[in-house]
Amino acid sequence: MVYVKNYDKAEDINFLASAKYVSYTYQISDAGVTANAQGRKIVKAGTPYPANDATAVGIVFTDTDVTEGPQPGAVLVDAWILEARLPMALAAAAKTSLAAKSDIKFKQSV
């Protein structure tokens, strides 16, 4: 199965506040992901993993294409994050969970 395909130009927003980080590989689920205009299901970088709730253990580091089913992806577990640059607002339960289960810290501005 091919994990890398070139479909379009990617535009990534840097949400890291420092150059030092730790990420681990997790299986990114395709459940609940809606297809984009090209018919691809993309989990955007900056999305809480596995969900934006009390189950969050990290932040997805790079866009992950899950059109063909669950795929391996990088998840940040230790990093400084610029919260305002994330693609979605973090739920309070997700922020609490990230503080308890990982070493993710948030910086409000640059």
mmCIF file of C-alpha atoms in Angstrom:
data_model
loop_
_atom_site.group_PDB
_atom_site.id
_atom_site.type_symbol
_atom_site.label_atom_id
_atom_site.label_comp_id
_atom_site.label_asym_id
_atom_site.label_seq_id
_atom_site.Cartn_x
_atom_site.Cartn_y
_atom_site.Cartn_z
ATOM 1 C CA MET A 1 0.000 0.000 0.000
ATOM 2 C CA VAL A 2 1.346 3.433 -0.911
ATOM 3 C CA TYR A 3 1.474 5.961 1.928
ATOM 4 C CA VAL A 4 2.733 8.982 -0.023
ATOM 5 C CA LYS A 5 0.916 10.478 -2.996
ATOM 6 C CA ASN A 6 1.222 13.895 -4.626
ATOM 7 C CA TYR A 7 -2.213 15.428 -5.140
ATOM 8 C CA ASP A 8 -1.796 19.153 -4.722
ATOM 9 C CA LYS A 9 0.353 21.890 -3.272
ATOM 10 C CA ALA A 10 0.451 21.718 0.512
ATOM 11 C CA GLU A 11 0.416 24.843 2.599
ATOM 12 C CA ASP A 12 1.473 24.172 6.165
ATOM 13 C CA ILE A 13 1.155 26.672 8.982
ATOM 14 C CA ASN A 14 3.941 26.415 11.546
ATOM 15 C CA PHE A 15 2.352 25.961 14.958
ATOM 16 C CA LEU A 16 5.580 25.017 16.769
ATOM 17 C CA ALA A 17 6.974 27.610 19.171
ATOM 18 C CA SER A 18 10.430 26.012 19.369
ATOM 19 C CA ALA A 19 12.727 23.794 17.313
ATOM 20 C CA LYS A 20 12.823 21.029 19.931
ATOM 21 C CA TYR A 21 10.033 18.456 19.972
ATOM 22 C CA VAL A 22 9.368 14.742 20.384
ATOM 23 C CA SER A 23 6.907 12.825 18.229
ATOM 24 C CA TYR A 24 5.844 9.187 18.112
ATOM 25 C CA THR A 25 4.104 7.212 15.398
ATOM 26 C CA TYR A 26 0.438 6.407 16.024
ATOM 27 C CA GLN A 27 -2.268 4.870 13.838
ATOM 28 C CA ILE A 28 -4.388 7.842 12.672
ATOM 29 C CA SER A 29 -8.023 6.783 12.320
ATOM 30 C CA ASP A 30 -10.253 7.648 9.359
ATOM 31 C CA ALA A 31 -13.416 7.616 11.507
ATOM 32 C CA GLY A 32 -15.314 10.898 11.322
ATOM 33 C CA VAL A 33 -12.969 12.524 8.775
ATOM 34 C CA THR A 34 -14.827 14.228 5.923
ATOM 35 C CA ALA A 35 -13.473 14.318 2.386
ATOM 36 C CA ASN A 36 -12.122 17.561 0.900
ATOM 37 C CA ALA A 37 -12.918 18.983 -2.568
ATOM 38 C CA GLN A 38 -10.589 16.431 -4.214
ATOM 39 C CA GLY A 39 -12.274 13.540 -2.389
ATOM 40 C CA ARG A 40 -9.324 12.995 -0.015
ATOM 41 C CA LYS A 41 -9.735 12.509 3.740
ATOM 42 C CA ILE A 42 -6.958 14.508 5.380
ATOM 43 C CA VAL A 43 -6.311 14.798 9.118
ATOM 44 C CA LYS A 44 -4.720 18.247 9.371
ATOM 45 C CA ALA A 45 -1.502 18.946 11.237
ATOM 46 C CA GLY A 46 -2.349 20.514 14.601
ATOM 47 C CA THR A 47 -5.366 18.287 15.229
ATOM 48 C CA PRO A 48 -5.561 16.782 18.737
ATOM 49 C CA TYR A 49 -4.973 13.008 18.689
ATOM 50 C CA PRO A 50 -7.092 10.847 18.905
ATOM 51 C CA ALA A 51 -9.862 13.419 19.470
ATOM 52 C CA ASN A 52 -10.488 16.951 20.735
ATOM 53 C CA ASP A 53 -11.659 15.724 24.147
ATOM 54 C CA ALA A 54 -10.381 14.093 27.351
ATOM 55 C CA THR A 55 -8.785 11.259 25.327
ATOM 56 C CA ALA A 56 -6.162 13.564 23.722
ATOM 57 C CA VAL A 57 -2.572 12.341 24.123
ATOM 58 C CA GLY A 58 -0.823 14.533 21.542
ATOM 59 C CA ILE A 59 -1.045 16.801 18.495
ATOM 60 C CA VAL A 60 -0.835 15.491 14.913
ATOM 61 C CA PHE A 61 2.476 16.814 13.524
ATOM 62 C CA THR A 62 1.938 16.533 9.749
ATOM 63 C CA ASP A 63 -1.097 16.217 7.486
ATOM 64 C CA THR A 64 -2.078 12.553 7.249
ATOM 65 C CA ASP A 65 -4.098 11.152 4.322
ATOM 66 C CA VAL A 66 -6.562 8.553 5.652
ATOM 67 C CA THR A 67 -8.617 8.177 2.464
ATOM 68 C CA GLU A 68 -7.593 4.531 2.086
ATOM 69 C CA GLY A 69 -8.161 3.768 5.786
ATOM 70 C CA PRO A 70 -6.190 4.309 9.000
ATOM 71 C CA GLN A 71 -2.559 5.300 8.383
ATOM 72 C CA PRO A 72 0.564 5.777 10.519
ATOM 73 C CA GLY A 73 1.268 9.382 11.404
ATOM 74 C CA ALA A 74 3.528 11.504 13.601
ATOM 75 C CA VAL A 75 1.982 12.746 16.850
ATOM 76 C CA LEU A 76 3.738 15.340 19.020
ATOM 77 C CA VAL A 77 3.987 14.372 22.686
ATOM 78 C CA ASP A 78 6.563 16.951 23.833
ATOM 79 C CA ALA A 79 6.569 20.423 22.302
ATOM 80 C CA TRP A 80 5.785 24.097 22.720
ATOM 81 C CA ILE A 81 2.710 24.884 20.610
ATOM 82 C CA LEU A 82 1.354 28.225 19.365
ATOM 83 C CA GLU A 83 -2.293 27.577 20.197
ATOM 84 C CA ALA A 84 -3.663 30.396 17.998
ATOM 85 C CA ARG A 85 -2.174 28.731 14.876
ATOM 86 C CA LEU A 86 -3.854 25.347 15.360
ATOM 87 C CA PRO A 87 -6.529 24.481 12.754
ATOM 88 C CA MET A 88 -9.202 24.167 15.457
ATOM 89 C CA ALA A 89 -9.809 25.505 18.925
ATOM 90 C CA LEU A 90 -8.829 23.043 21.625
ATOM 91 C CA ALA A 91 -11.552 21.916 24.008
ATOM 92 C CA ALA A 92 -10.843 22.526 27.690
ATOM 93 C CA ALA A 93 -10.928 18.758 28.306
ATOM 94 C CA ALA A 94 -8.323 18.226 25.572
ATOM 95 C CA LYS A 95 -5.958 20.825 27.077
ATOM 96 C CA THR A 96 -6.309 19.211 30.503
ATOM 97 C CA SER A 97 -5.687 15.764 29.030
ATOM 98 C CA LEU A 98 -2.620 16.943 27.087
ATOM 99 C CA ALA A 99 -1.165 18.475 30.252
ATOM 100 C CA ALA A 100 -1.689 15.213 32.151
ATOM 101 C CA LYS A 101 -0.698 12.654 29.483
ATOM 102 C CA SER A 102 2.055 14.426 27.525
ATOM 103 C CA ASP A 103 4.542 17.263 27.783
ATOM 104 C CA ILE A 104 2.695 19.622 25.421
ATOM 105 C CA LYS A 105 2.920 23.256 26.518
ATOM 106 C CA PHE A 106 1.096 26.188 24.963
ATOM 107 C CA LYS A 107 2.419 29.633 24.147
ATOM 108 C CA GLN A 108 -0.146 32.330 23.410
ATOM 109 C CA SER A 109 1.894 34.518 21.051
ATOM 110 C CA VAL A 110 5.236 34.705 19.261
#
